[in-house]
mmCIF file of C-alpha atoms in Angstrom:
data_model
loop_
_atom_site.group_PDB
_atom_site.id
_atom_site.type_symbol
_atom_site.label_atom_id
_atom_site.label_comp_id
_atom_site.label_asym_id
_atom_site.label_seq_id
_atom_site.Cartn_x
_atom_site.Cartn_y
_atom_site.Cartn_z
ATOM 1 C CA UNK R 146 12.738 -16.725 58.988
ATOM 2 C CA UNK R 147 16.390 -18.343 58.635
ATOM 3 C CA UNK R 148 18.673 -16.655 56.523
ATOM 4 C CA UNK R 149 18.456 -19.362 53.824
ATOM 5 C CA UNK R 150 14.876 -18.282 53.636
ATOM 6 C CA UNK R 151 15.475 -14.720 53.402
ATOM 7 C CA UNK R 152 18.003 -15.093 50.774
ATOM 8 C CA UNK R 153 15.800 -17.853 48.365
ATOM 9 C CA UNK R 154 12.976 -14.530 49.101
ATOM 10 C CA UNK R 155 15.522 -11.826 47.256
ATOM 11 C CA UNK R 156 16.952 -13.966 44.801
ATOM 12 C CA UNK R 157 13.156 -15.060 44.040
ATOM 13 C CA UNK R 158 12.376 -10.649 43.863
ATOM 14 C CA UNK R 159 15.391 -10.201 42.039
ATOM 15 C CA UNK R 160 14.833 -12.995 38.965
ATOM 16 C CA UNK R 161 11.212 -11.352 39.242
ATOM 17 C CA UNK R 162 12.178 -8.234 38.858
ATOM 18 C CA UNK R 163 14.933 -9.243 35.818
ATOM 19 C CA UNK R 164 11.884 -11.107 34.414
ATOM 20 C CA UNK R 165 9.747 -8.123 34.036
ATOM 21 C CA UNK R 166 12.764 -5.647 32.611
ATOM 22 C CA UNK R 167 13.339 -8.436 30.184
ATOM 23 C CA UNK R 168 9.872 -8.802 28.961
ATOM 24 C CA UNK R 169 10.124 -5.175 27.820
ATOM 25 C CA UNK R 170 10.559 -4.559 23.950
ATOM 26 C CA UNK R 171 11.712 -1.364 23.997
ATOM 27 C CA UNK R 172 15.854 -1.710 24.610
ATOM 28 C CA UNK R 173 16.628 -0.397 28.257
ATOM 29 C CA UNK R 174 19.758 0.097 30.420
ATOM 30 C CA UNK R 175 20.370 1.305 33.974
ATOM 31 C CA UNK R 176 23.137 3.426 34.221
ATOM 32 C CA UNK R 177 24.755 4.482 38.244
ATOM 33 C CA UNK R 178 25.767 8.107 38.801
ATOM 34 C CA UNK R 179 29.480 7.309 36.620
ATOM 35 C CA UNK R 180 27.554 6.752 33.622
ATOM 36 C CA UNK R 181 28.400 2.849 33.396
ATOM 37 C CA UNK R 182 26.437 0.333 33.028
ATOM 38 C CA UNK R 183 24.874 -1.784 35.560
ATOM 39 C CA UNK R 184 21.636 -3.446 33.802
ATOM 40 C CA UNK R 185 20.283 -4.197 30.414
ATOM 41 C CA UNK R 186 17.326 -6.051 29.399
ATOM 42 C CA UNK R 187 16.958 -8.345 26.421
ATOM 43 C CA UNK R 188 15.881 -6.247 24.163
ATOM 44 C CA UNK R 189 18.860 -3.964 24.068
ATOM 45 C CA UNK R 190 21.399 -6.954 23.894
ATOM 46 C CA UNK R 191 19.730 -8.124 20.505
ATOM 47 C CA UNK R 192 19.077 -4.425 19.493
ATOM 48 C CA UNK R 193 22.386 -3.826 19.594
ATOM 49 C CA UNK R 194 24.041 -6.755 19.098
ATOM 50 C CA UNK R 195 26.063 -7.006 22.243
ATOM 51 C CA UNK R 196 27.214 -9.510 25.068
ATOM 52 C CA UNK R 197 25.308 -8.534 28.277
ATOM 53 C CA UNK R 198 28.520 -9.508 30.226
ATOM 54 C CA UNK R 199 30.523 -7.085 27.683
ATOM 55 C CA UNK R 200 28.618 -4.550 28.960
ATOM 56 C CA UNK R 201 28.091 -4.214 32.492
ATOM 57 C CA UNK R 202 30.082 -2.503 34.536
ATOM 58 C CA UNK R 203 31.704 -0.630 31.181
ATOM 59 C CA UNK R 204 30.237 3.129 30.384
ATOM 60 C CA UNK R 205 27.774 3.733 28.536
ATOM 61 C CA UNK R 206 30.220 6.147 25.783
ATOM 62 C CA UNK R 207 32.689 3.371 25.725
ATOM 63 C CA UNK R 208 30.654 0.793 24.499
ATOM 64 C CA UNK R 209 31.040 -0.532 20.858
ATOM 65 C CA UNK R 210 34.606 1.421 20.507
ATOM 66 C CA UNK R 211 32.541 4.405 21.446
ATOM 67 C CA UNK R 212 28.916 3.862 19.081
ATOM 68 C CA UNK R 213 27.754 5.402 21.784
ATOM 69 C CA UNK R 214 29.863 8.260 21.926
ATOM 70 C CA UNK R 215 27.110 10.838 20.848
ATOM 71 C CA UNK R 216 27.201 14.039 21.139
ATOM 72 C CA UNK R 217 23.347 14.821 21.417
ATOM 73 C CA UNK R 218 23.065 11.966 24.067
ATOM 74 C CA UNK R 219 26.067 12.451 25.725
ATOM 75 C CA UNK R 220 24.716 16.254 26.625
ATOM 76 C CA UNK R 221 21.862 14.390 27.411
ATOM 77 C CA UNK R 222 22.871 12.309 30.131
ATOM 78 C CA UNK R 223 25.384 14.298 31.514
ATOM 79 C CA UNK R 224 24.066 17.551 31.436
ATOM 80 C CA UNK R 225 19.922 17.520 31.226
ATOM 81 C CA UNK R 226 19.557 14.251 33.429
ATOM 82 C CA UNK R 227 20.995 15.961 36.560
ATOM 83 C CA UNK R 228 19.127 18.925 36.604
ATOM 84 C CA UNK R 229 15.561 17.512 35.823
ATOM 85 C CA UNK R 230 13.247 14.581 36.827
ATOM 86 C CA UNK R 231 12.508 13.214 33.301
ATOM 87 C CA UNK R 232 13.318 13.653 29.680
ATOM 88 C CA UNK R 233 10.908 12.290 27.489
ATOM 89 C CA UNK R 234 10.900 11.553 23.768
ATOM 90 C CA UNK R 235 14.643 13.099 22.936
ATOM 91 C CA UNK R 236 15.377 11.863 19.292
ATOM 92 C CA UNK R 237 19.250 10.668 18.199
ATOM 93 C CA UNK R 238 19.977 9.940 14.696
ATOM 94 C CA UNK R 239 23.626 8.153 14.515
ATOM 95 C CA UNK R 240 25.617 6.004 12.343
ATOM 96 C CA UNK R 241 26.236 3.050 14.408
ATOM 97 C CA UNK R 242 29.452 0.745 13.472
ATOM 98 C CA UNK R 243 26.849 -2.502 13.285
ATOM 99 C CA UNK R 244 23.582 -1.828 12.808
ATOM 100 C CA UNK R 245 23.867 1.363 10.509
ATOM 101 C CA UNK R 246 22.100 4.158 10.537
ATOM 102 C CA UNK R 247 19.115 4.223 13.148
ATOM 103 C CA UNK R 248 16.764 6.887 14.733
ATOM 104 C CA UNK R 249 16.114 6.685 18.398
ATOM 105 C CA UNK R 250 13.699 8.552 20.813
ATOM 106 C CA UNK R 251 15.732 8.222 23.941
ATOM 107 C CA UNK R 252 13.494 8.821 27.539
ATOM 108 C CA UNK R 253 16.012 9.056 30.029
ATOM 109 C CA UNK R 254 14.512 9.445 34.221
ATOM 110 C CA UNK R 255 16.237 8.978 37.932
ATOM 111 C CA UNK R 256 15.593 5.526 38.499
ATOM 112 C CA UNK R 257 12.868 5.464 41.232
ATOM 113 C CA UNK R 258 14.284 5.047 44.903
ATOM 114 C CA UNK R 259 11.757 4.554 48.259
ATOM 115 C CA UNK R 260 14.103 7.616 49.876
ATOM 116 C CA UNK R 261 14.300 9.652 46.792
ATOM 117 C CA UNK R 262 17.405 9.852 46.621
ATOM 118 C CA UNK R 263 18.858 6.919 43.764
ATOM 119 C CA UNK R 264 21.729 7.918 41.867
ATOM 120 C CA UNK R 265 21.049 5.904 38.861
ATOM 121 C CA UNK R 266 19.483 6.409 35.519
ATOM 122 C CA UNK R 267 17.290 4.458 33.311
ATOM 123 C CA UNK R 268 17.692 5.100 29.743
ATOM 124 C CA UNK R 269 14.791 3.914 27.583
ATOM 125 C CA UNK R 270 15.311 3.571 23.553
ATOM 126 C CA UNK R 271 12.929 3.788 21.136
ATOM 127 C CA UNK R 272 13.347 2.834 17.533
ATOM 128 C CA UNK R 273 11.993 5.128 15.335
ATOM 129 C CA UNK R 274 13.639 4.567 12.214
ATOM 130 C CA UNK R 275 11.193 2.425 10.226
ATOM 131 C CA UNK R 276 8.299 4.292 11.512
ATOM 132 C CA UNK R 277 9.603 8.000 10.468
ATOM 133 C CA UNK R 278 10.651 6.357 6.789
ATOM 134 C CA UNK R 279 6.799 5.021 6.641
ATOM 135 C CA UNK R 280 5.620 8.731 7.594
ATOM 136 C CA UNK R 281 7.843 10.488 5.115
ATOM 137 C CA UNK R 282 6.393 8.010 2.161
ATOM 138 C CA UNK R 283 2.842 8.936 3.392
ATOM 139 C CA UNK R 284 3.842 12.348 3.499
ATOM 140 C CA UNK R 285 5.035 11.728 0.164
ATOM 141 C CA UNK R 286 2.313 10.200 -1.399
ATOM 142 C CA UNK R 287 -0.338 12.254 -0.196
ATOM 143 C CA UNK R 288 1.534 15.766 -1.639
ATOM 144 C CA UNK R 289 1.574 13.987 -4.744
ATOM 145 C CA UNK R 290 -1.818 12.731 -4.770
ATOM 146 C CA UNK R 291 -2.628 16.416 -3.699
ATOM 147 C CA UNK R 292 -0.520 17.616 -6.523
ATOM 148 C CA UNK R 293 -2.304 15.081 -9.344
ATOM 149 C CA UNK R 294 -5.939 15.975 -7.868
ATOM 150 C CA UNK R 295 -4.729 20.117 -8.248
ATOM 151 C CA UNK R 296 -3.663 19.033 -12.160
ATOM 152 C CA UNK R 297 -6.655 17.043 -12.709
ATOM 153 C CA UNK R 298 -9.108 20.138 -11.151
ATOM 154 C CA UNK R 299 -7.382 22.119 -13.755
ATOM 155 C CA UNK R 300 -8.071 20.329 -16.350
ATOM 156 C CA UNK R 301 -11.579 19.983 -15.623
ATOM 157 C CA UNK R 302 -11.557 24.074 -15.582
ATOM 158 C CA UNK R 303 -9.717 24.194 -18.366
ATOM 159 C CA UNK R 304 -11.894 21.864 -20.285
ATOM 160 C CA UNK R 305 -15.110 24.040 -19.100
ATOM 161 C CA UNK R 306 -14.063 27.225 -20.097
ATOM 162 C CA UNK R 307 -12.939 25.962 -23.333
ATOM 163 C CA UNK R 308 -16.053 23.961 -24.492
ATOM 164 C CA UNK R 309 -18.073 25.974 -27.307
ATOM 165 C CA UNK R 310 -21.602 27.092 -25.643
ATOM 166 C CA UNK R 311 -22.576 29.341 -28.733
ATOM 167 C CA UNK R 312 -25.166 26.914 -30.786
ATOM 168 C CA UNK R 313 -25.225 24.307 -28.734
ATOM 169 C CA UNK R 314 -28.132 22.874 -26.127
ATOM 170 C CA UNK R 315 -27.418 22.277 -22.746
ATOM 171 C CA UNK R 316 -27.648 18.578 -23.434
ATOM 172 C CA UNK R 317 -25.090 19.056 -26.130
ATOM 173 C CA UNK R 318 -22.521 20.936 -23.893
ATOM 174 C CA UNK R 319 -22.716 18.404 -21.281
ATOM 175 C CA UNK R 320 -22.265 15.479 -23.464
ATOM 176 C CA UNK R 321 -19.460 16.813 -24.929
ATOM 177 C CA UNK R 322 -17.924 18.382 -21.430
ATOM 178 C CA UNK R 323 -18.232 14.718 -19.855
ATOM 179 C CA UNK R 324 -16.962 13.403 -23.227
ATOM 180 C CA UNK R 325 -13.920 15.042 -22.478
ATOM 181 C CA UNK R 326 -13.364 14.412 -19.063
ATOM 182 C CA UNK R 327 -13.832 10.916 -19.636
ATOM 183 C CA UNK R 328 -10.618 11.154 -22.401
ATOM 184 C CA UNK R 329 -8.494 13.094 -19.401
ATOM 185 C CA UNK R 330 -9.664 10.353 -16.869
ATOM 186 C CA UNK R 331 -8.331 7.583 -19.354
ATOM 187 C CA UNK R 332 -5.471 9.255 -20.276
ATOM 188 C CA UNK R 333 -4.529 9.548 -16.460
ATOM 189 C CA UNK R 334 -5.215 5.756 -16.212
ATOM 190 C CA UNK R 335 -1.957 5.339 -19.137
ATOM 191 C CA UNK R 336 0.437 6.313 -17.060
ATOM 192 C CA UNK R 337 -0.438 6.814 -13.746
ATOM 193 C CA UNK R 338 2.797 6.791 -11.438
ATOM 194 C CA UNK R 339 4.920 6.105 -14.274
ATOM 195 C CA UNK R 340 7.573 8.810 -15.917
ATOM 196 C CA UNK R 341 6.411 8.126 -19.435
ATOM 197 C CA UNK R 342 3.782 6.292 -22.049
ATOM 198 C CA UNK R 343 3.989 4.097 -24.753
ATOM 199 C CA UNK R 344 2.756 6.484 -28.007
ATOM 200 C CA UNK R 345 0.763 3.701 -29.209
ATOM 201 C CA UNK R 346 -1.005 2.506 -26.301
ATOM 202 C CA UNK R 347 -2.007 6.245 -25.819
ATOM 203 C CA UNK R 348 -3.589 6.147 -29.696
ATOM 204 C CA UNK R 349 -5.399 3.387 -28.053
ATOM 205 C CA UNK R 350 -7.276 4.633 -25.444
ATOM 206 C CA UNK R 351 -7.870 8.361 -27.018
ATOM 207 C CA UNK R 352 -9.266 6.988 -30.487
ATOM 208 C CA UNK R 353 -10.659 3.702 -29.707
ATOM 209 C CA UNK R 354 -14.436 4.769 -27.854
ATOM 210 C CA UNK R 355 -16.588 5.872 -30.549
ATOM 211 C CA UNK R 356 -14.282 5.105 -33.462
ATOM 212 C CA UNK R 357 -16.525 1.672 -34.710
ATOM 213 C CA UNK R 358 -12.924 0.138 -35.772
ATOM 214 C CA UNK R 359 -12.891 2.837 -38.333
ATOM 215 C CA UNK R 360 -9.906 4.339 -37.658
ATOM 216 C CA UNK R 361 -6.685 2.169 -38.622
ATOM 217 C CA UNK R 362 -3.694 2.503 -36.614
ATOM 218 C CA UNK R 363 -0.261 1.597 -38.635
ATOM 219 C CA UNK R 364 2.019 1.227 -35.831
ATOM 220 C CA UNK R 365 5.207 2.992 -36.496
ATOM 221 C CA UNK R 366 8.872 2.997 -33.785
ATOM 222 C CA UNK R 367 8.240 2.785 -30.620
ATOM 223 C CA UNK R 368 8.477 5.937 -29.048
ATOM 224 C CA UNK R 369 7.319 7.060 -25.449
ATOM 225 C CA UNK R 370 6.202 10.519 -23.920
ATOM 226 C CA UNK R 371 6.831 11.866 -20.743
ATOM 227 C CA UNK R 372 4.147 11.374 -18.568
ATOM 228 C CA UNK R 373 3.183 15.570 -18.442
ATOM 229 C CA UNK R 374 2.509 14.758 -22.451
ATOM 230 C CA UNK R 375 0.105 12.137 -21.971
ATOM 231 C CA UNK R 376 -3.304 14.228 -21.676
ATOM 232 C CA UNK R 377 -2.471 16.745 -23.618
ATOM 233 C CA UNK R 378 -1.407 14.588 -26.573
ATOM 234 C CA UNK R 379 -4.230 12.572 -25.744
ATOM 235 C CA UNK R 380 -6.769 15.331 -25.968
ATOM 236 C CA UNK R 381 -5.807 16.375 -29.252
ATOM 237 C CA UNK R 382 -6.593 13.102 -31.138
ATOM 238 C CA UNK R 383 -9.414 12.754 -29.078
ATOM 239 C CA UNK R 384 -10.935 15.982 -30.720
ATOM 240 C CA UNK R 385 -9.745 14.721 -34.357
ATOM 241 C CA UNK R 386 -11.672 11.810 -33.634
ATOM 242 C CA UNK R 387 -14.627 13.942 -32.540
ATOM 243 C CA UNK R 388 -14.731 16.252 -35.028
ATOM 244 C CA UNK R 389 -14.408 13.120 -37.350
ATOM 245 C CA UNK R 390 -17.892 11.581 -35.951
ATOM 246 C CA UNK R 391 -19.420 15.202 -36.098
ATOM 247 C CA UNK R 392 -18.284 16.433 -39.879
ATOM 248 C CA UNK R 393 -15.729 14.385 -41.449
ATOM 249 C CA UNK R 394 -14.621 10.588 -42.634
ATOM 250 C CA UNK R 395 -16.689 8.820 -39.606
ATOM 251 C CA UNK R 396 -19.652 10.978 -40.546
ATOM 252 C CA UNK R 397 -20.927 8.484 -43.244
ATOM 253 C CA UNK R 398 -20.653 4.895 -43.051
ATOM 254 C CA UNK R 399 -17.832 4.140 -45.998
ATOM 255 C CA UNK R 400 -15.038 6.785 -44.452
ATOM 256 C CA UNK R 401 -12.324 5.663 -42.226
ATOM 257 C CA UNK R 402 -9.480 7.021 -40.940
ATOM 258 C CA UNK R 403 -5.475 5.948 -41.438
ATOM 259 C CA UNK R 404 -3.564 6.960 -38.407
ATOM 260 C CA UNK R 405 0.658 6.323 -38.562
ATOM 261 C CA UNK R 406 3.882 7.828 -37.243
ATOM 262 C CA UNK R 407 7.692 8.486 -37.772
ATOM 263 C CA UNK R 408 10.402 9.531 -36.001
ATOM 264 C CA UNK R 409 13.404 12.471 -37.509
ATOM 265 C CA UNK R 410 15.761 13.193 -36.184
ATOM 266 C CA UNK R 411 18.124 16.002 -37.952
ATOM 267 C CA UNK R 412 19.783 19.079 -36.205
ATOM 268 C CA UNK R 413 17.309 20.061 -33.800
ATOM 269 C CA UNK R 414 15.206 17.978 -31.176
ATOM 270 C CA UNK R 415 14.262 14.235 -32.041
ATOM 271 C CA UNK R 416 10.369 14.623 -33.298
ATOM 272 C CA UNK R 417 7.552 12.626 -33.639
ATOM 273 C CA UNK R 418 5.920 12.692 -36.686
ATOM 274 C CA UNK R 419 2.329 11.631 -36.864
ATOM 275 C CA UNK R 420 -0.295 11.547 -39.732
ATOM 276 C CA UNK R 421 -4.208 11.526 -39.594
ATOM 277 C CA UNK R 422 -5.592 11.173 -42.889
ATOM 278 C CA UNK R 423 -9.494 11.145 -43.214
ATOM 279 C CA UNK R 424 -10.691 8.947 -46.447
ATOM 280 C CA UNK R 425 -13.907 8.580 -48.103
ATOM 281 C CA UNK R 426 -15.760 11.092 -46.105
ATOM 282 C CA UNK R 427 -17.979 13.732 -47.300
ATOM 283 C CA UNK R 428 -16.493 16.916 -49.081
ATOM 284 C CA UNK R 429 -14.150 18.802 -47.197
ATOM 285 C CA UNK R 430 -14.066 22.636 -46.546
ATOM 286 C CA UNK R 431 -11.965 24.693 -44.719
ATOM 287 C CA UNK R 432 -13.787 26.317 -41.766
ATOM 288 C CA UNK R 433 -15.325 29.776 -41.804
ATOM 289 C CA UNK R 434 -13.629 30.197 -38.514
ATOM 290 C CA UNK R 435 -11.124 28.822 -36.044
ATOM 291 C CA UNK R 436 -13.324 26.587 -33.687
ATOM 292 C CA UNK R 437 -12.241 24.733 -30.341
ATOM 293 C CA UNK R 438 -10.701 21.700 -32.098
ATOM 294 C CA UNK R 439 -8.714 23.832 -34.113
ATOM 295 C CA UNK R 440 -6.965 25.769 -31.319
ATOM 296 C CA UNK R 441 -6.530 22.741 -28.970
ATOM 297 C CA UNK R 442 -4.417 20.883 -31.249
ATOM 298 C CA UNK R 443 -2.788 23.850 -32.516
ATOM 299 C CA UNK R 444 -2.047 25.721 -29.182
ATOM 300 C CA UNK R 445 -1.497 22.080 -27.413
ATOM 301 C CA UNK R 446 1.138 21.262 -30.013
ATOM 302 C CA UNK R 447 2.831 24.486 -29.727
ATOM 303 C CA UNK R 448 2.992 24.315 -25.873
ATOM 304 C CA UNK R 449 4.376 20.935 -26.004
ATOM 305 C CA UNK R 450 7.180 22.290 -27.792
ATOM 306 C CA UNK R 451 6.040 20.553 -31.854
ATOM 307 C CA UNK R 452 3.811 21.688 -34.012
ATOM 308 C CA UNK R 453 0.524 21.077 -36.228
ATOM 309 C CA UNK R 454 -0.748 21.340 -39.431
ATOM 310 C CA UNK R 455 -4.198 20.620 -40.844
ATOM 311 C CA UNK R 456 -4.887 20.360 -43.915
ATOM 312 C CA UNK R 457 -8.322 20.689 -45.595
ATOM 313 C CA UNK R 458 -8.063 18.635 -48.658
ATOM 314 C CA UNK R 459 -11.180 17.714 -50.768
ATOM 315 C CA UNK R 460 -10.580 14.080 -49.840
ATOM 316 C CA UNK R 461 -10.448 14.473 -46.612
ATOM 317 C CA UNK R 462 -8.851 16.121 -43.724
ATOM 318 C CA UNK R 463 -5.001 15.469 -43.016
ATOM 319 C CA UNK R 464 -3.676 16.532 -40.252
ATOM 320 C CA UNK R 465 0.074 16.243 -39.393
ATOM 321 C CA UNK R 466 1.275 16.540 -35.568
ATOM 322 C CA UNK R 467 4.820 16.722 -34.250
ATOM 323 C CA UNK R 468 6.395 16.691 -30.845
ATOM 324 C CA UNK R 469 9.494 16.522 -29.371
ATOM 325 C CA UNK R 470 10.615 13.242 -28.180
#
């Protein structure tokens, strides 16, 4: 073999070799036992926006006026790199001057030598940044999914405990039970993810099932609730319109029910004012004793901050709700 030959056969190895470190995506450098720089593949050039001739030769902390000046990986190269075969998985979080603010998992290893004993390092980078954002939103989502499904149990429980069982059939108890879980599961569909409902759109959905287009909504301001309000104030003229079908105006076929708001505003809190008023029903008394419909919209009310009033008028029940807007 000439020496022509024998150099085309190492210049052939060494574009080979170049060819392989710059088919690597992860960014990549090869630093000798100074710390400079003496190889970088592709991927770090366009990672970090550099000229490859820029580079060589010039240390690794000078670089970029010094972007790579890092304490953590300084202490890392300098210090842990010496004294053991591999680091693996070392993560850097940095402000750099072009790119901005990006999280790295650095391996850094003795670059391997047949005798064992090279000098030089290669430093391996692996971007991280996008990948730990997309964890912390999962992480996110699901403790707030966790959260909802922990508020939702509740109100199952809640809704259990407070359903009458004295006088009623088991068929009775579990229509009405499911009844009402269906009204929390709509009212959860209202507002979702957002931070608050429209007032009227929640009417909607808690009055409309059942109601036979009986009950007439005069829409009044806009006005929106904070999303914690939503069931609550949704349960409560869900059980007026219950106790409606059972007893009063939607009992017989002629009654109907007139359903408006207000907003006042005077010293105190903004409130909304809403009336149901219950026409052409049968007779109305006022109950021998306080039942669950009763102390849902009155404790709910109270809890939210407003208040409620019902009032048992011979032509019909009119109830008057506020809450704090």
């Amino acid at each position: 073999m000439v020496l022509e030959d024998l150099y085309r056969l190492l210049r052939a190895g060494h574009v080979q070799a170049q060819g392989i470190v710059d088919t690597l995506t992860q960014p990549l450098v090869v630093l000798d036992q100074g710390f400079s720089v003496t190889n970088a593949n592709n991927a770090f050039i366009d990672a970090f926006r550099v000229e490859r001739d820029d580079i060589l030769g010039q240390s690794l902390f000078s670089l970029g006026n010094g972007q790579w000046d890092i304490a953590d990986l300084r202490k890392l190269i300098a210090e842990i790199i010496p004294k053991t075969a591999a680091v693996v998985g070392y993560e850097v979080t940095h402000v750099f001057p072009i790119i901005g603010e990006r999280t790295f998992l650095v391996d850094a290893r003795r670059l391997v030598h047949p005798d064992n004993n090279s000098t030089s390092i290669l430093v391996v980078f692996e971007d991280v940044t996008d990948s730990n954002r997309e964890r912390a939103e999962s992480d996110i989502i699901l403790a707030e999914t966790r959260h909802r499904m922990k508020n939702l149990f509740s109100v199952i429980r809640a809704l259990a405990m407070q359903t009458q069982t004295e006088g009623y059939t088991a068929e009775e108890y579990r229509d009405t039970f499911l009844g009402r879980i269906d009204l929390a599961l709509r009212a959860q569909e209202i507002a979702p993810g957002e931070t608050s409902a429209e007032f009227g759109a929640l009417l909607d959905a808690a009055v409309a099932a059942g109601s036979d287009n009986r009950i007439h909504i005069e829409a009044g301001p806009v006005a929106t609730l904070p999303s914690p309000m939503v069931v609550p104030v949704s349960m409560m003229f869900h059980e007026l319109m219950t106790n409606a079908l059972k007893y009063g105006a939607l009992s017989v076929p002629d009654g109907h029910v007139r359903l408006s708001w207000q907003i006042e505003e005077g010293n105190g809190p903004t409130m909304l004012v809403c009336e149901w008023r219950e026409e052409n029903g049968p007779a109305v008394r006022p109950p021998t004793r306080r039942g669950y419909g009763t102390e849902l919209i009155t404790t709910t009310s109270k809890h939210l901050g407003g208040s409620a009033e019902q009032r048992f008028d011979p032509c019909g029940l009119i109830a008057i709700v506020k809450l704090p807007i």
